[in-house]
Tab-separated table of C-alpha atoms and ligand atoms in Angstrom:
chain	number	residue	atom	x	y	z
A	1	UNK	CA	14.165	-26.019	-4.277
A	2	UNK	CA	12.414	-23.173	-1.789
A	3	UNK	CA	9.036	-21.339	-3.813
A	4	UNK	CA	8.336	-17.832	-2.609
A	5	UNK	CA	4.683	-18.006	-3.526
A	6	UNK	CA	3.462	-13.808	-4.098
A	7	UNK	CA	-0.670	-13.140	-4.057
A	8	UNK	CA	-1.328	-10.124	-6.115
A	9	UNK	CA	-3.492	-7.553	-5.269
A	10	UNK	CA	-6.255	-6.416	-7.481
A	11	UNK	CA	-9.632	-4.154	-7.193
A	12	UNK	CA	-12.521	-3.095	-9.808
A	13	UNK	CA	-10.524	-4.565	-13.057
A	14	UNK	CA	-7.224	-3.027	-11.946
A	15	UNK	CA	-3.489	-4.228	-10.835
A	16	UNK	CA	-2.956	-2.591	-7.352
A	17	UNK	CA	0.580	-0.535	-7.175
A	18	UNK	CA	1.378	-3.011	-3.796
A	19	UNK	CA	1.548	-6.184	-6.420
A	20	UNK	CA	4.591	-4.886	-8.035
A	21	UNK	CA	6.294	-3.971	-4.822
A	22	UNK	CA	5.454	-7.453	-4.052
A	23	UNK	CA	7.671	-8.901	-6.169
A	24	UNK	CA	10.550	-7.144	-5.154
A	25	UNK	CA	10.087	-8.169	-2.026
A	26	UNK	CA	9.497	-11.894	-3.358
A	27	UNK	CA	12.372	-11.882	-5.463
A	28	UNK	CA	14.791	-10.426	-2.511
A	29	UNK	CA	13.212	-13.576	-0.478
A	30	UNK	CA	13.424	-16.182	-3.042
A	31	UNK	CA	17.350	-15.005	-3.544
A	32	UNK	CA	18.139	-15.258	-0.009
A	33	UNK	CA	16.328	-18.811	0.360
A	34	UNK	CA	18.472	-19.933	-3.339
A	35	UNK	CA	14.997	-20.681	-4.529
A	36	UNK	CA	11.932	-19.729	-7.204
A	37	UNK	CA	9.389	-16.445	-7.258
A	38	UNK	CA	6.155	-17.809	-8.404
A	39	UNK	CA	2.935	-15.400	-8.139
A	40	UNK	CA	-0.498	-15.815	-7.903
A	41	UNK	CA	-3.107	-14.029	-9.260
A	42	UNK	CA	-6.496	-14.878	-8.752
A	43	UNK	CA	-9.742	-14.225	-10.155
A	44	UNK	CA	-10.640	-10.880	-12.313
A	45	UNK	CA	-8.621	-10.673	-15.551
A	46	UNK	CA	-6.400	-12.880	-15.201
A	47	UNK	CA	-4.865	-13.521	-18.525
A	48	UNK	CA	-4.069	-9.618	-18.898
A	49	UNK	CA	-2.968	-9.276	-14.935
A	50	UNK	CA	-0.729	-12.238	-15.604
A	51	UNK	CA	0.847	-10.557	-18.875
A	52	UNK	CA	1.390	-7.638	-16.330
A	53	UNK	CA	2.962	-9.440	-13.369
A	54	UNK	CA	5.525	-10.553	-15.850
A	55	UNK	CA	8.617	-8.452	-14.811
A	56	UNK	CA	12.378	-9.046	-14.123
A	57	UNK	CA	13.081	-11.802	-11.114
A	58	UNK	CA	9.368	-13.750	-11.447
A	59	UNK	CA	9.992	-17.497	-12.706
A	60	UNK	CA	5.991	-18.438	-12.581
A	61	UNK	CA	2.975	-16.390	-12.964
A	62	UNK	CA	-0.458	-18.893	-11.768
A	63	UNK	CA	-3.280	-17.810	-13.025
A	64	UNK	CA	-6.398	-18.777	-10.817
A	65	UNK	CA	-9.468	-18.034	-13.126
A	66	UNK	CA	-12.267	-18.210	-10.441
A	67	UNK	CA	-14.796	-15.655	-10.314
A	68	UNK	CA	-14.364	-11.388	-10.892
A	69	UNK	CA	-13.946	-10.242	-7.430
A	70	UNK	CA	-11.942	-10.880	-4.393
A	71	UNK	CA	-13.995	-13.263	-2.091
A	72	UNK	CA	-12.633	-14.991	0.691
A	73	UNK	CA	-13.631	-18.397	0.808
A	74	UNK	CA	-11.757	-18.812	-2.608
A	75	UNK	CA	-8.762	-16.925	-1.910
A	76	UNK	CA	-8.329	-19.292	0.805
A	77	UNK	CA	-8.679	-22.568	-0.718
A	78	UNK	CA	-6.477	-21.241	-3.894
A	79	UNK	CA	-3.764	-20.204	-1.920
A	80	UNK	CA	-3.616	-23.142	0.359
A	81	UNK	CA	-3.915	-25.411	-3.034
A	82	UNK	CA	-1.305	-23.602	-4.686
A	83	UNK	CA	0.980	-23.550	-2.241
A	84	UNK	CA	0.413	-27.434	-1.216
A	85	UNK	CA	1.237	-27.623	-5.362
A	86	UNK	CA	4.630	-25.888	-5.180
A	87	UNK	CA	5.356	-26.728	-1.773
A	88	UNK	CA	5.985	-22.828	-1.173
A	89	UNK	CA	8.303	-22.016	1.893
A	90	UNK	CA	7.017	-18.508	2.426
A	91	UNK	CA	3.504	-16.857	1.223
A	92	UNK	CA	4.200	-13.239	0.573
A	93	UNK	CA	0.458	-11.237	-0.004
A	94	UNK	CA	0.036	-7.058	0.713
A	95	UNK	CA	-0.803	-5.307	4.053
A	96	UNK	CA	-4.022	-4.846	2.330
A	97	UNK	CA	-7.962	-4.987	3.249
A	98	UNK	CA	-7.943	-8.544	1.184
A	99	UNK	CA	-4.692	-9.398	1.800
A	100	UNK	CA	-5.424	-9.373	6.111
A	101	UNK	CA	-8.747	-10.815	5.018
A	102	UNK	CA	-7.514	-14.018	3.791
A	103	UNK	CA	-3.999	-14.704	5.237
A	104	UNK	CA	-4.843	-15.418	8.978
A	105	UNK	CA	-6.974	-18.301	7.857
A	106	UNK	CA	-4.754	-19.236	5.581
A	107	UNK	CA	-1.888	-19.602	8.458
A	108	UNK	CA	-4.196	-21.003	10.211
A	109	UNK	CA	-5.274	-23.322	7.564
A	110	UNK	CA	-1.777	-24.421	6.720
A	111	UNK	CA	-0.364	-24.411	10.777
A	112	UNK	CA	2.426	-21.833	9.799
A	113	UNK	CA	2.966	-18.981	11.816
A	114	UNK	CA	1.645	-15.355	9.954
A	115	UNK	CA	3.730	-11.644	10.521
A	116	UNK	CA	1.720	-9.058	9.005
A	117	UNK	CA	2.517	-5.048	8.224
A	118	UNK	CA	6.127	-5.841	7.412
A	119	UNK	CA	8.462	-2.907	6.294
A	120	UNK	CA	11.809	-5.017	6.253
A	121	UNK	CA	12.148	-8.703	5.668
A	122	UNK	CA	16.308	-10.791	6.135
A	123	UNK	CA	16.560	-14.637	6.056
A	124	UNK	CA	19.708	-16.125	6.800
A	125	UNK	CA	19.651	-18.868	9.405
A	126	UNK	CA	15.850	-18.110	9.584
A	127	UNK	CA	13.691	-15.268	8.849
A	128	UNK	CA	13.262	-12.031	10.679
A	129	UNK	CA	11.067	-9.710	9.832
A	130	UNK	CA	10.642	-5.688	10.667
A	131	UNK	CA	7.497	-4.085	11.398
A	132	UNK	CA	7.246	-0.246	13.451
A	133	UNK	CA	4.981	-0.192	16.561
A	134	UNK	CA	4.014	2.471	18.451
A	135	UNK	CA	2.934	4.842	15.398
A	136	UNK	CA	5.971	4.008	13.685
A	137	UNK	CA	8.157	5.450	16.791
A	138	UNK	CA	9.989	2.269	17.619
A	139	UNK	CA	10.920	-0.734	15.164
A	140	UNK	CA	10.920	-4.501	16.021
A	141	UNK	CA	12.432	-7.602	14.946
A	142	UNK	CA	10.282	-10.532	14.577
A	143	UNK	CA	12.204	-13.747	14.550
A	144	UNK	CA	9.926	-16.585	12.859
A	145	UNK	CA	10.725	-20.113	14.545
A	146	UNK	CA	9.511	-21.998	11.625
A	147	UNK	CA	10.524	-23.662	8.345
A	148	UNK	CA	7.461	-22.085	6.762
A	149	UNK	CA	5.684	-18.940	7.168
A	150	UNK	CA	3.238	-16.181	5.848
A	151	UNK	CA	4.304	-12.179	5.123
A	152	UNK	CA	2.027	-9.480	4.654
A	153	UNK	CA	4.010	-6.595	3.137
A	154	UNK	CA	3.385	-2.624	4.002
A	155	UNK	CA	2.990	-0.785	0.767
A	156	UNK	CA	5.592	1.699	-0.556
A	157	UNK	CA	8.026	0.095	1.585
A	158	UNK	CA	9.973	-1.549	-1.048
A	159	UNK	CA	10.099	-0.246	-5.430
A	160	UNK	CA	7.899	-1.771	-7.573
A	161	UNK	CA	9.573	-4.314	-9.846
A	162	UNK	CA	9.448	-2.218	-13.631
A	163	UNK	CA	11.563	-4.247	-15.960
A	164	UNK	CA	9.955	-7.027	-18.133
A	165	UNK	CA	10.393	-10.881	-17.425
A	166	UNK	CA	10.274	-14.000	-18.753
A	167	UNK	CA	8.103	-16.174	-16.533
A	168	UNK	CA	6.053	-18.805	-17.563
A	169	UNK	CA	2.257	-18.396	-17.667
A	170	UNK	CA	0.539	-21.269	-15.865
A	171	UNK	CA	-2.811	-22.051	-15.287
A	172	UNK	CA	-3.512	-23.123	-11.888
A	173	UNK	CA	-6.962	-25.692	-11.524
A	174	UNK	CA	-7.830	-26.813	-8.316
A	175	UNK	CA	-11.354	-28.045	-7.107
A	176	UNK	CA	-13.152	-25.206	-5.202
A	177	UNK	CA	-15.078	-26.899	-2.569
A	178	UNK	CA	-18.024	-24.863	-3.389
A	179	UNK	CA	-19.795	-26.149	-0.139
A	180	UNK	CA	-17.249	-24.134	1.609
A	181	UNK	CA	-18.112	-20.811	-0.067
A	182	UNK	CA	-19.890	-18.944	2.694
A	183	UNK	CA	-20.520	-15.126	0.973
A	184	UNK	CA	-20.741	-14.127	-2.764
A	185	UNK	CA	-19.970	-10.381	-4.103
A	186	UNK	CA	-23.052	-8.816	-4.533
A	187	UNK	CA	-22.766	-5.350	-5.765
A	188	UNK	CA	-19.615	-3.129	-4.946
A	189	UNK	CA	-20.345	0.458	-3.726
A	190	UNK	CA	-17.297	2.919	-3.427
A	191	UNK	CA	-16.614	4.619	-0.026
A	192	UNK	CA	-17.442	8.104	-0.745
A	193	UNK	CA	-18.773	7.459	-4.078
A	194	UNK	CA	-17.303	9.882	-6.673
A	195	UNK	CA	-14.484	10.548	-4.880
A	196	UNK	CA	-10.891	9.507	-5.550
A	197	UNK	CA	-8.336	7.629	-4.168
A	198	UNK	CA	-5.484	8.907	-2.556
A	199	UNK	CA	-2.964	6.037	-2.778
A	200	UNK	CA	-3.306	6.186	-6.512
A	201	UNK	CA	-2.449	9.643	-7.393
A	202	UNK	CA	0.942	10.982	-8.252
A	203	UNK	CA	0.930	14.417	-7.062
A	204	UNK	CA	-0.882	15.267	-3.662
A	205	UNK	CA	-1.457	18.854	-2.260
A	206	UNK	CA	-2.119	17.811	1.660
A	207	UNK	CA	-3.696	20.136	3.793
A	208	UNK	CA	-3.284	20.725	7.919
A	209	UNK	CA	-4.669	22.747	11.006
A	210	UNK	CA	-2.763	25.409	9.360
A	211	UNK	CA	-5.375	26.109	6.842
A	212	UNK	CA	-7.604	27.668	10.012
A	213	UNK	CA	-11.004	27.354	8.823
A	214	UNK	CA	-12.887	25.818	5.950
A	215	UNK	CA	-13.500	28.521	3.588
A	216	UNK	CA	-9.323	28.702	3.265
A	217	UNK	CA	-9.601	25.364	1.725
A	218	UNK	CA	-10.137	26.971	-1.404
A	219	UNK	CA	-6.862	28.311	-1.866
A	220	UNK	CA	-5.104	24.779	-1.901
A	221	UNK	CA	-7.517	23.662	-3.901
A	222	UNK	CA	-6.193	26.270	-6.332
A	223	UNK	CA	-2.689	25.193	-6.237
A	224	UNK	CA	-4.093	21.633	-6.578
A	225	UNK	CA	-5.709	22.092	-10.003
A	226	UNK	CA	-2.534	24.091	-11.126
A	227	UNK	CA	-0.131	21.140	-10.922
A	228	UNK	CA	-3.351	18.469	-11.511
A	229	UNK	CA	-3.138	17.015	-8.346
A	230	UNK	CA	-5.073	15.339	-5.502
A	231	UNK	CA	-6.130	17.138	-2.417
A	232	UNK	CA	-5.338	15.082	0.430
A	233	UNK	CA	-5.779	16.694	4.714
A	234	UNK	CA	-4.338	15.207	8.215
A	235	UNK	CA	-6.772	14.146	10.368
A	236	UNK	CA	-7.936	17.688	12.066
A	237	UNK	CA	-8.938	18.990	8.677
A	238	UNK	CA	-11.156	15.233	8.153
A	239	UNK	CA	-12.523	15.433	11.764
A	240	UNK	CA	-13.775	19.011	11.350
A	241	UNK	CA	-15.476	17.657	8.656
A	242	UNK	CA	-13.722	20.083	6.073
A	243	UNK	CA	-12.455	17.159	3.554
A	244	UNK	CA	-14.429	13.607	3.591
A	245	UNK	CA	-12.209	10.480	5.359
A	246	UNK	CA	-11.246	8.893	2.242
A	247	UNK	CA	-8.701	11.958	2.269
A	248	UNK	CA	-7.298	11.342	5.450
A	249	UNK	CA	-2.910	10.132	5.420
A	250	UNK	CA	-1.770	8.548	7.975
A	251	UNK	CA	-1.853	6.124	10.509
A	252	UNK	CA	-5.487	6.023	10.693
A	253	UNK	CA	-6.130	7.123	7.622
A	254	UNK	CA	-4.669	5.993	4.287
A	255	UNK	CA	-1.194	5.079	3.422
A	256	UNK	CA	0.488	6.978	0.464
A	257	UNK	CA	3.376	7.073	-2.058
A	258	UNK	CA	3.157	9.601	-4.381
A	259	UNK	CA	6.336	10.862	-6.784
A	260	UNK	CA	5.616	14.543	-4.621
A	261	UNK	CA	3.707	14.816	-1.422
A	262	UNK	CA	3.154	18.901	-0.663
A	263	UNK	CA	2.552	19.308	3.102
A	264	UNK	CA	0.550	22.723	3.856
A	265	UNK	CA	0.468	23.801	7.097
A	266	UNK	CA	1.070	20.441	8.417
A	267	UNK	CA	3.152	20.002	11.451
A	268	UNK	CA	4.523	16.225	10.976
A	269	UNK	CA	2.926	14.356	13.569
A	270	UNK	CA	4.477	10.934	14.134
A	271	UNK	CA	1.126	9.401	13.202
A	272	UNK	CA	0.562	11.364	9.898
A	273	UNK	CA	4.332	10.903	8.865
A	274	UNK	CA	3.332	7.066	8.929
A	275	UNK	CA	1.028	7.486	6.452
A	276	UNK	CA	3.502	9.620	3.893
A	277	UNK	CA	7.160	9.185	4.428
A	278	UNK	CA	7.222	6.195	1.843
A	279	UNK	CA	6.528	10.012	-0.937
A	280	UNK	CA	9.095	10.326	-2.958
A	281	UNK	CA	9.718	14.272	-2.633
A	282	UNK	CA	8.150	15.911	0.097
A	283	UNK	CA	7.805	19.596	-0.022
A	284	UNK	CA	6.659	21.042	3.228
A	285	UNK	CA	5.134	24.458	3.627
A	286	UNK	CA	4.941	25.977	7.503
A	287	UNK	CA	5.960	28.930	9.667
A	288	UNK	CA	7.090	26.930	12.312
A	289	UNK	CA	11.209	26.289	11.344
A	290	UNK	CA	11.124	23.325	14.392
A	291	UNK	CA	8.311	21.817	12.707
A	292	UNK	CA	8.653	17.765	12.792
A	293	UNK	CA	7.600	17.765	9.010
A	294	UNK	CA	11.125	19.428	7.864
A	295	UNK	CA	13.190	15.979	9.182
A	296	UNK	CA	11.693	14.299	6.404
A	297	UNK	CA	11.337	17.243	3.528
A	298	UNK	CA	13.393	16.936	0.591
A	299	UNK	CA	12.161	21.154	-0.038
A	300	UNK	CA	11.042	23.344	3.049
A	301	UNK	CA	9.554	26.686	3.036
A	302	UNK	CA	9.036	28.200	6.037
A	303	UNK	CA	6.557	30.959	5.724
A	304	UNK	CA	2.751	31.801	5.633
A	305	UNK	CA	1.161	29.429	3.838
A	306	UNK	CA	-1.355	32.221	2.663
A	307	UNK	CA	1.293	33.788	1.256
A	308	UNK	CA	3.301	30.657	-0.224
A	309	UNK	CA	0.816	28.686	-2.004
A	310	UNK	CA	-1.101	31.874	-3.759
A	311	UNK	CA	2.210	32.608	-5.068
A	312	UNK	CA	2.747	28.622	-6.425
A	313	UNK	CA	-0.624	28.539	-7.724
A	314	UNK	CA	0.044	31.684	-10.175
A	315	UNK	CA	3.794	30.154	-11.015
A	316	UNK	CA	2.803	27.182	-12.090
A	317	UNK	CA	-1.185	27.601	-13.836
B	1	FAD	C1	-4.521	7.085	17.479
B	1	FAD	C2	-4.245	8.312	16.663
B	1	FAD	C3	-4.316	8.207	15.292
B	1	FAD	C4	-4.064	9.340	14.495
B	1	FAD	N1	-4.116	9.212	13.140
B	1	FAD	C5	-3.802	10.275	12.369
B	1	FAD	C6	-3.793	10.177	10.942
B	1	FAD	O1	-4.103	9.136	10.361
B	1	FAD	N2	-3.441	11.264	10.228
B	1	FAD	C7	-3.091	12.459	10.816
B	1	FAD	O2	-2.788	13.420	10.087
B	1	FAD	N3	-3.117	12.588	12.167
B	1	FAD	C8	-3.468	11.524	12.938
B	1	FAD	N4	-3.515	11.686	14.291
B	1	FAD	C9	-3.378	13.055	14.844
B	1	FAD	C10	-1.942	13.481	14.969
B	1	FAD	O3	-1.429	13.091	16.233
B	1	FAD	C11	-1.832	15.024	14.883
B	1	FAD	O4	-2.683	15.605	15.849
B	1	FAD	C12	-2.221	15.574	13.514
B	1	FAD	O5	-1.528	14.904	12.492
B	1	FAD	C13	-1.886	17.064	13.457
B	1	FAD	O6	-2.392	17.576	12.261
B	1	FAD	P1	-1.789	18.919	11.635
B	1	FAD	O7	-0.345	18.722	11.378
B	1	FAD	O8	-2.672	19.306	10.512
B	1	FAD	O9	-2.067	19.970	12.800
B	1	FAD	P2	-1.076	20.665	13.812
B	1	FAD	O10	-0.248	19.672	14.536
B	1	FAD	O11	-1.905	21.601	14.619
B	1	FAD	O12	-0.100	21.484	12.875
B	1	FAD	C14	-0.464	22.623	12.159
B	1	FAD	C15	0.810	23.172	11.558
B	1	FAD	O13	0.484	24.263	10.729
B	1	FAD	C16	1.481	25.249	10.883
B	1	FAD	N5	0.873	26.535	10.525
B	1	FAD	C17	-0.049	27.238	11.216
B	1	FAD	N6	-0.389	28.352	10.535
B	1	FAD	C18	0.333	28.348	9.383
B	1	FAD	C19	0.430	29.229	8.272
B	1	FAD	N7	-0.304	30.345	8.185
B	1	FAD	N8	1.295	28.916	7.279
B	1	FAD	C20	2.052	27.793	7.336
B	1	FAD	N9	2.015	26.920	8.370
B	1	FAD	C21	1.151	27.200	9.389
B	1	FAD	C22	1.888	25.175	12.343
B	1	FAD	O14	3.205	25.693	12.519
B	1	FAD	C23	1.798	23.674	12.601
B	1	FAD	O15	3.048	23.043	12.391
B	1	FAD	C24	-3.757	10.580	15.103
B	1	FAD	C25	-3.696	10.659	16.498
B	1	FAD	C26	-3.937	9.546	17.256
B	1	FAD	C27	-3.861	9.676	18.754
C-alpha cells in the first residue's frame, strides 16, 4: 500500500498553523494514491505535538524524539530513515524556512525529484502539481515523471484538518549518524526581538502608501487596538522605514491567513495580494473605486481613509 509521509512544522515549543494544513493536503494525496497518511514529527515536544497531530484522515503519527530544535543534519537523516521504513511514495513537508532547508537534500538524498511552493496538488495517472509564477500572475502545471517524489506545500492554501483522529502513536528510532551532524542550535534570537508575528494573528489592520506620512500611522494603530489586532504595512510603508520588515505581506514579505485582513489605503498590487488573498474576509478601505484590492474584498469602502477608520475606531472601542 502507497504512505504519504507529512513532516510537521514546529518553532520555539509550538505547532505551526502550516502542519495542520498539511494534513489535508496529505490525506487528499493518500486518497487519491488508495493508500496511508502517516506524519512525522520530529524533535521538540514530541509526545504533546503528536497528541495534537492526531486529527480526522491521519493513520500514523512518528514521533522522532531527537533534540529541541529544528537542525538540519537530523531532519535529513530522519526523514530519509522514515521514509526508507514505510516505503513512503510521496514526502509532503511546508513551504517553510525548515521545510526548503531540509527537503532538497533530502530529494537529493533519496534520487526523487522535489516541487516546492505548491498551491494545488492532482494524482491520477501521475502527479501534477500547481504552483503561481510570475508574482502569482500566471499558474503552472508541474507534471512529476516519477513513481516517487517530494511536495513542499504553500501555507493557507488548503484548511487545516480540525476534527480529532484515531491514529496510532509510534515511536520512530533510527541511528543518527552523529558524525554527520555538521551545526548544533546554539541560542535562538527573534528577528525584531519583541515584535510579533504576523502569520499568527487573527485579525490584521494593514497599512499602505495611503497613510502619506508616518505620524498618520497613529490613527490605524487606533483602530488596531479597538478590535485587538495586529498592525501589518505593504512594502512602501516597511521601506520608508515607518513599520519594521517583520510587518511586511506579501511576496517579499510574509505570507498571511488571518479570519479578517483590513486593507487601508492599500491599492492591491499583484505582489502584496500574494501575500494575503489566502485571508478569510478582506475588508478594503480606499478612494480609488478601480483599485485592484476590491477584486478580492469580501467588504469595500471607498472613501478617505482619514475619515473611515476614525469613525471604526470609535464604533467598535
Ligand atoms: C520584486 C517585488 C517584490 C515586491 N514585494 C512586495 C511585498 O512583499 N509586499 C507589498 O506590499 N508590495 C511588494 N512590492 C511592491 C508592489 O509592487 C507595490 O508597489 C506595493 O504593494 C504598493 O503598495 P501600496 O498599495 O501601499 O501603495 P500604492 O500602490 O501607492 O497604493 C496606495 C493606495 O492608497 C489609496 N489611497 C490614497 N490615499 C487614500 C486615502 N486618503 N484614503 C484611502 N485610500 C487612499 C490609493 O487609491 C492607492 O490605491 C514588490 C514589488 C516588487 C517589484
Amino acid at each position: 500500500m502507497s504512505a504519504v509521509l507529512a513532516v510537521a512544522d514546529h518553532r520555539r515549543g509550538e505547532l505551526r498553523d502550516v502542519s495542520f494544513e498539511l494534513l489535508t493536503a496529505g490525506r487528499e494525496l493518500a486518497d487519491d494514491l488508495d493508500g496511508e497518511l502517516h506524519v512525522a514529527v520530529i524533535g521538540g515536544d514530541v509526545e504533546s505535538f503528536a497528541d495534537k497531530l492526531d486529527r480526522d484522515g491521519v493513520d500514523v503519527v512518528h514521533t522522532v524524539d531527537e533534540g529541541e530544535e529544528f537542525n538540519h543534519d537530523v531532519y535529513v537523516q530522519a526523514v530519509e530513515a522514515l521514509c526508507g521504513e514505510i516505503d513512503a511514495t510521496a514526502i509532503l513537508a511546508p513551504n517553510s524556512v525548515n521545510g526548503l532547508d531540509y527537503a532538497p537534500a533530502v530529494a537529493n538524498g533519496l534520487s526523487i525529484p522535489l516541487v516546492t511552493d505548491a498551491v494545488a496538488l492532482e494524482y491520477e495517472d501521475g502527479l501534477e502539481v500547481t504552483r503561481e509564477m510570475y508574482g502569482s500572475k500566471v499558474e503552472t502545471t508541474v507534471e512529476v515523471d516519477a513513481d516517487r517524489f517530494f511536495v513542499t506545500i504553500r501555507s493557507g492554501e488548503w484548511p487545516a484538518t480540525e476534527d480529532r483522529g484515531d491514529a496510532s502513536l509510534e515511536p520512530f528510532e533510527f541511528d543518527l549518524d552523529e558524525s554527520a551532524v555538521g551545526s548544533r542550535v546554539t541560542g535562538f534570537e527573534e528577528v525584531g526581538e519583541g515584535d510579533v508575528d504576523i502569520s499568527d494573528a487573527d485579525v490584521l489592520v494593514s497599512i499602505g502608501r495611503g497613510i502619506e506620512e508616518e505620524e498618520n500611522l497613529e490613527i490605524v494603530e487606533a483602530l488596531a487596538d479597538a478590535l485587538d489586532a495586529t498592525l501589518a504595512a505593504s512594502r512602501p510603508v516597511v521601506d520608508n522605514g515607518w513599520l519594521p520588515k517583520n510587518r511586511q505581506v506579501g511576496q517579499s514579505g510574509k505570507v498571511v491567513t488571518p479570519e479578517v485582513y483590513i486593507a487601508v489605503g492599500i491599492s492591491g498590487a499583484v505582489q502584496h495580494v500574494a501575500g494575503m488573498k489566502g485571508a478569510k474576509t478582506i475588508v478594503a478601505i480606499n478612494t480609488d473605486p478601480n483599485a485592484p484590492i476590491f477584486d478580492i474584498a469580501d467588504y469595500g469602502i471607498v472613501d478617505d481613509l482619514f475619515e473611515v477608520v476614525p469613525e471604526l475606531t470609535e464604533q467598535f472601542s
